[in-house]
Coordinates of C-alpha atoms and ligand atoms in Angstrom, one line a residue:
X1 CA -21.3 -41.1 84.3
X2 CA -24.7 -42.2 85.5
X3 CA -27.0 -44.4 83.4
X4 CA -29.5 -41.7 82.5
X5 CA -26.8 -39.3 81.3
X6 CA -25.3 -42.1 79.2
X7 CA -28.7 -42.8 77.7
X8 CA -29.1 -39.1 76.8
X9 CA -25.7 -39.2 75.1
X10 CA -26.7 -42.2 73.1
X11 CA -30.0 -40.7 72.0
X12 CA -28.3 -37.5 70.9
X13 CA -25.8 -39.5 68.9
X14 CA -28.7 -41.4 67.4
X15 CA -30.3 -38.2 65.9
X16 CA -30.4 -39.2 62.3
X17 CA -28.6 -37.3 59.5
X18 CA -32.0 -36.6 57.8
X19 CA -33.1 -34.7 60.8
X20 CA -29.8 -32.8 61.2
X21 CA -29.7 -32.0 57.5
X22 CA -33.2 -30.6 57.7
X23 CA -34.5 -33.0 55.1
X24 CA -37.8 -33.5 56.9
X25 CA -38.2 -29.9 57.6
X26 CA -39.9 -27.0 55.8
X27 CA -37.7 -23.9 55.8
X28 CA -40.8 -21.8 55.9
X29 CA -42.0 -22.5 59.3
X30 CA -43.1 -19.7 61.7
X31 CA -39.8 -19.5 63.4
X32 CA -37.7 -18.6 60.4
X33 CA -40.3 -16.8 58.2
X34 CA -41.0 -13.7 60.3
X35 CA -37.9 -11.8 59.2
X36 CA -35.1 -13.0 57.0
X37 CA -32.4 -12.4 59.6
X38 CA -28.8 -13.6 58.6
X39 CA -27.4 -17.1 59.7
X40 CA -30.6 -18.3 61.4
X41 CA -30.5 -21.6 63.2
X42 CA -32.6 -24.4 61.8
X43 CA -35.2 -25.2 64.5
X44 CA -35.5 -28.8 63.4
X45 CA -31.8 -29.3 64.1
X46 CA -31.9 -27.8 67.5
X47 CA -35.2 -29.3 68.5
X48 CA -34.2 -33.0 69.0
X49 CA -31.1 -31.8 70.9
X50 CA -33.0 -29.4 73.1
X51 CA -35.6 -32.1 73.8
X52 CA -33.1 -34.8 74.6
X53 CA -31.1 -32.5 76.9
X54 CA -34.3 -31.4 78.7
X55 CA -34.7 -35.0 79.9
X56 CA -31.2 -34.9 81.4
X57 CA -31.8 -31.8 83.4
X58 CA -33.5 -32.0 86.7
X59 CA -36.4 -29.7 87.4
X60 CA -37.3 -26.6 85.3
X61 CA -35.1 -25.9 82.3
X62 CA -33.8 -22.3 82.0
X63 CA -32.2 -21.7 78.6
X64 CA -29.8 -19.0 77.7
X65 CA -28.8 -17.8 74.2
X66 CA -26.1 -15.1 74.5
X67 CA -26.0 -14.5 70.7
X68 CA -29.7 -15.0 70.0
X69 CA -30.0 -13.4 66.5
X70 CA -33.5 -14.3 65.2
X71 CA -34.2 -16.1 68.5
X72 CA -35.0 -19.4 66.9
X73 CA -33.3 -21.1 69.9
X74 CA -35.6 -19.3 72.3
X75 CA -38.7 -20.1 70.3
X76 CA -37.7 -23.8 70.2
X77 CA -37.2 -23.7 74.0
X78 CA -40.7 -22.2 74.4
X79 CA -42.2 -25.1 72.6
X80 CA -40.9 -27.3 75.4
X81 CA -42.2 -24.9 78.1
X82 CA -38.7 -23.7 79.2
X83 CA -37.8 -20.4 80.7
X84 CA -35.8 -18.6 78.0
X85 CA -33.4 -15.6 78.1
X86 CA -31.7 -14.2 75.0
X87 CA -29.2 -11.4 74.5
X88 CA -27.8 -9.8 71.3
X89 CA -25.9 -6.6 70.5
X90 CA -28.0 -5.9 67.3
X91 CA -31.1 -3.8 68.0
X92 CA -32.9 -5.5 65.1
X93 CA -32.4 -8.9 66.7
X94 CA -34.0 -7.5 69.9
X95 CA -37.0 -6.2 68.1
X96 CA -37.6 -9.4 66.2
X97 CA -37.0 -11.5 69.3
X98 CA -39.4 -9.4 71.4
X99 CA -42.1 -10.1 68.8
X100 CA -41.4 -13.8 68.5
X101 CA -41.4 -14.4 72.2
X102 CA -44.5 -12.4 73.0
X103 CA -48.0 -13.7 73.2
X104 CA -50.3 -11.9 70.6
X105 CA -54.0 -11.9 70.3
X106 CA -54.4 -12.8 66.6
X107 CA -57.7 -11.1 66.3
X108 CA -56.1 -7.8 67.4
X109 CA -53.4 -8.2 64.9
X110 CA -55.8 -8.8 62.0
X111 CA -57.8 -5.7 63.1
X112 CA -54.6 -3.6 63.4
X113 CA -53.4 -4.7 59.9
X114 CA -56.8 -3.6 58.4
X115 CA -56.6 -0.3 60.2
X116 CA -53.0 0.3 59.1
X117 CA -53.7 -0.4 55.4
X118 CA -56.8 2.0 55.5
X119 CA -54.6 4.7 57.1
X120 CA -51.9 4.2 54.6
X121 CA -54.3 4.3 51.6
X122 CA -56.0 7.5 52.8
X123 CA -52.7 9.3 53.6
X124 CA -52.1 11.8 50.8
X125 CA -49.0 13.5 52.3
X126 CA -45.8 13.3 50.3
X127 CA -43.7 14.2 53.3
X128 CA -40.6 12.0 54.0
X129 CA -40.3 11.2 57.7
X130 CA -36.8 10.0 57.9
X131 CA -33.5 11.5 56.9
X132 CA -30.0 9.9 57.1
X133 CA -26.8 10.1 55.0
X134 CA -27.4 8.6 51.5
X135 CA -31.1 8.0 51.9
X136 CA -31.5 8.8 48.1
X137 CA -28.9 6.2 47.3
X138 CA -30.7 3.4 49.1
X139 CA -34.4 4.3 48.4
X140 CA -36.1 5.8 45.4
X141 CA -38.3 8.9 46.1
X142 CA -41.5 6.9 45.6
X143 CA -40.5 4.2 48.0
X144 CA -39.4 6.9 50.6
X145 CA -42.9 8.4 50.3
X146 CA -44.6 5.0 50.7
X147 CA -42.4 4.0 53.6
X148 CA -43.2 7.3 55.3
X149 CA -47.0 6.6 55.0
X150 CA -46.4 3.2 56.6
X151 CA -44.3 4.8 59.3
X152 CA -47.0 7.4 60.1
X153 CA -49.6 4.7 60.2
X154 CA -47.6 2.5 62.6
X155 CA -46.6 5.3 64.9
X156 CA -50.3 6.2 65.4
X157 CA -51.0 2.8 67.0
X158 CA -51.5 3.1 70.8
X159 CA -50.1 -0.3 71.8
X160 CA -46.3 -0.6 71.8
X161 CA -46.7 -4.4 71.4
X162 CA -48.7 -3.9 68.2
X163 CA -46.3 -1.3 66.9
X164 CA -43.4 -3.7 67.5
X165 CA -45.1 -6.4 65.4
X166 CA -45.6 -4.0 62.5
X167 CA -42.1 -2.5 62.8
X168 CA -40.8 -6.0 62.1
X169 CA -43.1 -6.2 59.0
X170 CA -41.7 -2.8 58.0
X171 CA -38.1 -4.0 58.4
X172 CA -38.8 -6.9 56.0
X173 CA -40.6 -4.4 53.6
X174 CA -37.5 -2.3 53.7
X175 CA -35.3 -5.2 52.9
X176 CA -37.5 -6.0 49.9
X177 CA -38.0 -2.5 48.5
X178 CA -34.7 -0.7 49.1
X179 CA -32.0 -0.4 46.4
X180 CA -29.9 -2.8 48.4
X181 CA -29.5 -6.2 46.9
X182 CA -31.2 -9.0 48.8
X183 CA -28.7 -11.6 47.7
X184 CA -26.0 -10.6 50.2
X185 CA -25.9 -9.4 53.8
X186 CA -23.4 -6.7 52.9
X187 CA -24.8 -3.5 51.5
X188 CA -24.5 -3.6 47.7
X189 CA -26.6 -1.3 45.5
X190 CA -28.6 -2.7 42.6
X191 CA -27.6 -1.5 39.2
X192 CA -29.2 1.8 38.0
X193 CA -31.0 0.0 35.3
X194 CA -32.4 -2.5 37.7
X195 CA -33.6 0.3 40.0
X196 CA -35.2 2.2 37.2
X197 CA -37.1 -0.8 35.8
X198 CA -38.1 -2.5 39.0
X199 CA -41.8 -2.5 39.7
X200 CA -42.2 -2.6 43.5
X201 CA -44.7 -1.2 45.9
X202 CA -43.8 -0.8 49.6
X203 CA -47.5 -0.7 50.6
X204 CA -48.3 -3.9 48.8
X205 CA -45.2 -5.6 50.1
X206 CA -46.0 -4.4 53.7
X207 CA -49.5 -5.8 53.4
X208 CA -48.3 -9.2 52.1
X209 CA -45.6 -9.4 54.8
X210 CA -47.9 -8.4 57.6
X211 CA -50.5 -11.0 56.6
X212 CA -47.8 -13.7 56.4
X213 CA -46.3 -12.7 59.8
X214 CA -49.8 -12.8 61.4
X215 CA -50.2 -16.3 60.0
X216 CA -46.7 -17.3 61.3
X217 CA -47.2 -16.0 64.8
X218 CA -50.7 -17.5 64.9
X219 CA -49.2 -20.9 64.0
X220 CA -46.6 -20.6 66.8
X221 CA -49.3 -19.6 69.3
X222 CA -51.3 -22.6 68.3
X223 CA -48.3 -24.9 69.0
X224 CA -47.8 -23.3 72.4
X225 CA -51.4 -23.7 73.2
X226 CA -51.5 -27.3 72.0
X227 CA -48.5 -28.0 74.3
X228 CA -50.3 -26.4 77.2
X229 CA -47.7 -23.6 77.4
X230 CA -50.2 -20.7 77.3
X231 CA -52.5 -20.1 80.3
X232 CA -54.8 -17.1 80.8
X233 CA -53.4 -15.4 77.6
X234 CA -49.8 -15.7 78.8
X235 CA -46.8 -17.9 78.2
X236 CA -46.5 -20.1 81.4
X237 CA -42.8 -19.5 81.9
X238 CA -40.5 -16.5 81.6
X239 CA -39.3 -15.3 78.2
X240 CA -36.9 -12.4 78.3
X241 CA -34.7 -10.8 75.6
X242 CA -32.2 -8.0 76.3
X243 CA -30.0 -5.7 74.3
X244 CA -26.4 -6.2 75.4
X245 CA -22.8 -7.0 74.5
X246 CA -22.1 -10.6 75.6
X247 CA -18.4 -9.7 75.7
X248 CA -19.1 -7.3 78.5
X249 CA -21.4 -9.7 80.4
X250 CA -24.8 -11.4 80.5
X251 CA -27.3 -8.8 81.7
X252 CA -29.2 -10.8 84.2
X253 CA -28.7 -12.3 87.7
X254 CA -30.7 -15.4 86.6
X255 CA -28.9 -18.8 86.5
X256 CA -29.3 -21.3 83.7
X257 CA -29.0 -25.0 83.2
X258 CA -29.0 -25.0 79.4
X259 CA -27.1 -22.8 77.0
X260 CA -27.8 -23.2 73.3
X261 CA -26.2 -20.8 70.8
X262 CA -24.5 -20.2 67.5
X263 CA -21.9 -17.4 67.8
X264 CA -20.5 -15.5 64.8
X265 CA -17.9 -17.7 63.0
X266 CA -15.2 -15.1 62.7
X267 CA -14.5 -11.4 62.3
X268 CA -17.4 -9.4 61.0
X269 CA -15.8 -7.9 57.9
X270 CA -15.2 -11.3 56.3
X271 CA -18.0 -13.4 57.7
X272 CA -21.6 -12.4 58.2
X273 CA -22.3 -8.6 58.5
X274 CA -25.3 -8.7 60.8
X275 CA -25.0 -5.0 61.4
X276 CA -25.0 -4.0 57.7
X277 CA -28.0 -6.1 57.1
X278 CA -29.8 -4.2 59.9
X279 CA -28.7 -0.7 59.0
X280 CA -31.5 0.3 56.6
X281 CA -34.4 -1.1 58.5
X282 CA -33.2 0.4 61.8
X283 CA -33.1 3.9 60.2
X284 CA -36.9 3.7 59.8
X285 CA -37.8 2.3 63.3
X286 CA -37.8 4.5 66.4
X287 CA -35.1 2.9 68.6
X288 CA -37.1 3.9 71.7
X289 CA -39.8 1.5 70.5
X290 CA -37.3 -1.3 70.8
X291 CA -35.5 -0.3 74.0
X292 CA -34.9 3.2 75.2
X293 CA -31.4 2.3 76.4
X294 CA -30.2 1.7 72.9
X295 CA -27.5 4.2 71.9
X296 CA -28.1 6.1 68.7
X297 CA -24.4 5.8 68.1
X298 CA -25.1 2.3 66.9
X299 CA -26.6 3.7 63.7
X300 CA -23.9 6.4 63.0
X301 CA -22.5 4.5 60.0
X302 CA -23.3 1.3 58.2
X303 CA -20.3 -0.3 59.9
X304 CA -21.1 0.7 63.5
X305 CA -23.0 -2.4 64.8
X306 CA -20.5 -4.8 63.1
X307 CA -17.5 -3.0 64.6
X308 CA -19.1 -3.2 68.1
X309 CA -19.9 -6.9 67.7
X310 CA -17.6 -9.9 68.4
X311 CA -14.5 -9.8 66.3
X312 CA -15.4 -6.3 65.1
X313 CA -12.7 -4.1 66.5
X314 CA -8.9 -4.0 67.0
X315 CA -8.6 -4.0 70.8
X316 CA -5.3 -4.6 72.6
X317 CA -1.8 -5.6 71.4
X318 CA -1.7 -8.7 69.2
X319 CA 1.4 -10.0 71.0
X320 CA -0.4 -10.0 74.3
X321 CA -3.5 -11.6 72.8
X322 CA -1.5 -14.3 71.1
X323 CA 0.3 -15.1 74.2
X324 CA -2.9 -15.6 76.2
X325 CA -4.9 -17.4 73.6
X326 CA -2.2 -19.7 72.2
X327 CA -1.8 -21.1 75.6
X328 CA -5.4 -22.3 75.5
X329 CA -5.6 -23.5 71.9
X330 CA -2.8 -25.3 70.3
X331 CA -4.9 -25.7 67.1
X332 CA -5.1 -21.9 66.8
X333 CA -1.4 -21.5 67.5
X334 CA -0.4 -24.0 64.8
X335 CA -2.8 -22.4 62.4
X336 CA -1.7 -18.8 62.9
X337 CA 2.1 -19.5 63.1
X338 CA 2.2 -21.2 59.7
X339 CA 1.7 -17.8 58.1
X340 CA 4.1 -14.9 57.5
X341 CA 3.8 -11.3 56.5
X342 CA 0.6 -10.3 54.8
X343 CA -1.0 -13.7 55.3
X344 CA -0.1 -13.6 59.0
X345 CA -1.7 -10.1 59.3
X346 CA -4.9 -11.4 57.8
X347 CA -4.9 -14.5 60.0
X348 CA -4.5 -12.3 63.1
X349 CA -8.2 -11.3 62.7
X350 CA -9.0 -14.9 63.6
X351 CA -6.8 -14.7 66.7
X352 CA -8.6 -11.5 67.9
X353 CA -12.0 -13.1 67.2
X354 CA -11.2 -16.3 69.1
X355 CA -9.8 -14.2 71.9
X356 CA -13.0 -12.3 72.2
X357 CA -15.1 -15.4 71.9
X358 CA -13.1 -16.9 74.8
X359 CA -13.6 -13.8 76.9
X360 CA -17.4 -13.9 76.3
X361 CA -17.5 -17.6 77.4
X362 CA -15.9 -16.5 80.6
X363 CA -18.8 -14.0 81.1
X364 CA -21.4 -16.8 80.5
X365 CA -20.0 -19.5 82.7
X366 CA -20.8 -17.9 86.0
X367 CA -24.4 -17.8 84.9
X368 CA -24.4 -21.6 84.3
X369 CA -25.5 -23.9 87.2
X370 CA -23.6 -27.2 88.0
X371 CA -24.5 -30.1 85.7
X372 CA -25.6 -27.7 83.0
X373 CA -25.3 -28.4 79.2
X374 CA -23.8 -25.9 76.7
X375 CA -24.7 -26.5 73.0
X376 CA -22.6 -24.6 70.5
X377 CA -23.2 -24.7 66.8
X378 CA -20.1 -23.5 64.9
X379 CA -18.8 -23.8 61.4
X380 CA -15.2 -24.0 60.1
X381 CA -14.1 -21.5 57.6
X382 CA -11.2 -20.8 55.3
X383 CA -8.6 -18.1 55.7
X384 CA -5.6 -17.9 53.4
X385 CA -7.0 -21.0 51.8
X386 CA -6.6 -23.0 55.0
X387 CA -9.3 -24.3 57.1
X388 CA -9.8 -22.7 60.5
X389 CA -10.9 -25.5 62.8
X390 CA -13.3 -23.5 64.9
X391 CA -14.8 -26.7 66.3
X392 CA -11.4 -27.9 67.6
X393 CA -10.5 -24.5 68.9
X394 CA -13.8 -24.1 70.7
X395 CA -13.3 -27.5 72.4
X396 CA -9.8 -26.5 73.5
X397 CA -11.1 -23.3 74.9
X398 CA -13.6 -25.2 77.0
X399 CA -11.0 -27.8 78.0
X400 CA -8.8 -25.0 79.3
X401 CA -11.7 -24.1 81.6
X402 CA -12.1 -27.7 82.8
X403 CA -15.2 -28.2 80.8
X404 CA -15.1 -31.3 78.6
X405 CA -16.9 -32.2 75.4
X406 CA -20.0 -34.3 76.3
X407 CA -20.8 -35.2 72.7
X408 CA -20.8 -33.7 69.2
X409 CA -22.7 -34.0 65.9
X410 CA -22.0 -32.7 62.4
X411 CA -24.3 -31.5 59.7
X412 CA -24.2 -30.3 56.1
X413 CA -25.2 -26.7 55.5
X414 CA -27.8 -26.6 52.8
X415 CA -27.6 -22.9 51.9
X416 CA -25.8 -20.2 53.6
X417 CA -25.2 -16.9 52.0
X418 CA -21.6 -15.9 52.7
X419 CA -19.6 -13.2 51.1
X420 CA -18.6 -15.2 48.0
X421 CA -16.5 -12.6 46.2
X422 CA -14.1 -12.2 49.0
X423 CA -11.2 -14.6 48.7
X424 CA -10.6 -14.3 52.4
X425 CA -13.5 -16.4 53.2
X426 CA -15.0 -19.4 51.4
X427 CA -18.4 -20.8 51.8
X428 CA -18.8 -23.2 54.7
X429 CA -20.2 -26.6 54.0
X430 CA -20.3 -28.3 57.4
X431 CA -21.4 -27.2 60.8
X432 CA -20.5 -28.9 64.1
X433 CA -22.8 -29.0 67.1
X434 CA -20.7 -29.4 70.2
X435 CA -22.3 -30.2 73.5
X436 CA -20.3 -29.5 76.6
X437 CA -21.2 -30.3 80.2
X438 CA -20.3 -28.1 83.1
X439 CA -20.0 -30.4 86.1
X440 CA -19.1 -28.3 89.2
Ligands
SAM1 C1 -25.2 -16.8 64.2 S1 -26.1 -15.4 64.8 C2 -27.2 -16.2 66.0 C3 -28.2 -17.1 65.3 C4 -29.3 -17.5 66.2 N1 -28.9 -18.5 67.1 C5 -30.6 -17.9 65.4 O1 -31.1 -18.9 65.6 O2 -31.1 -17.0 64.7 C6 -25.0 -14.6 65.8 C7 -25.5 -13.4 66.5 O3 -24.5 -12.9 67.4 C8 -24.7 -11.5 67.6 N2 -23.5 -10.9 68.2 C9 -22.3 -10.7 67.7 N3 -21.5 -10.1 68.6 C10 -22.2 -10.0 69.7 C11 -21.9 -9.6 71.1 N4 -20.7 -9.1 71.4 N5 -22.8 -9.7 72.0 C12 -24.1 -10.2 71.7 N6 -24.4 -10.6 70.5 C13 -23.5 -10.5 69.5 C14 -25.0 -11.0 66.2 O4 -25.7 -9.8 66.2 C15 -25.9 -12.2 65.7 O5 -27.2 -11.8 65.8

């Protein structure tokens, strides 16, 4: 190992636990505040790692996040002037990421917000613009009327970029004003009493969220400008986000020298339901304003996005899957084969998830250049009251592909909303950050 690479390894190892545990960091910075997307990365955790690795990479850095979620990884890469490319299967992640990686003229946003609020206040129509199964279960009539006014006001905006910005504000408004509880990512209705006594206005919420988002994006643009990463009203490098299933492939011919990601931690039913979280907002946002390739099928039921995501579907025979994946990970084999009957059946969801994760890694590797780094943040979880060592399993998967662990760090998770009532999955308390190096 050459001296410079050894130095980088040492400086990553020296990243202090205060930084990793986010103790010096405000959770309300621009990157996390624009929409409360599930399981967001903490930028302050990624930042020192991304910064250190950028010194170990020769020439321009091109960063890939194949499970980009709220695109906090991409945003961190942009602070360091990197080319960034993100992919996600969830259309809400795409919309949010398109907004976060675009350059906005803050004056234009302020004018647009004023225009929208005037339009909403002078709209006297009671027409409801959207219809889907169970709309009355998830929204009171008054909220449906207010959301429809917001919808009509946004759709009148000429600029797609401006519409996208305010669709994100509408998504957050929907999260805060629907009858769905905000305390879980799964869809759970509030009690009837709560719904009847709640005083909530969609218009006021939309105005507050829009103003906050304008402030957040303006803070981000100021940082980019300060770092010299904006020239002539544009980000100096490439920032691209695409809608796509990373299990089928990475939808670009670009090559990357840095991959930073946090994949789902297990099957969707029992870990984080990104799709259910996105279901209600996506009913109110025209998908063609996000990407006209997005299939409406994705919104057919509340389960649809999750079932299409990693670990979401029963594909293939379990015996074949076990045979292939146990060969790569002895930790997984030992974990699964300790169970019998019902417990074994439950644990098989882990096998399927790991198998799909492994297949998706095979789709990413051809896009990674020689001497590239791959940073994976992954948490362990409990199944049948036993810990699934996702960190060891992931290292074994990479080892089977001749890619060795470069170094690793661990951090405590301060707050992560996991499905607590479900005995299949307990709350995670530690996350591992595993850094691999692809040599050839
Ligand atoms: C833990 S989140 C990513 C968090 C992100 N790094 C951040 O900073 O916000 C995992 C993401 O993986 C996405 N995902 C799940 N299955 C996928 C697949 N097959 N292809 C692409 N994205 C997928 C989910 O929609 C979710 O947004």
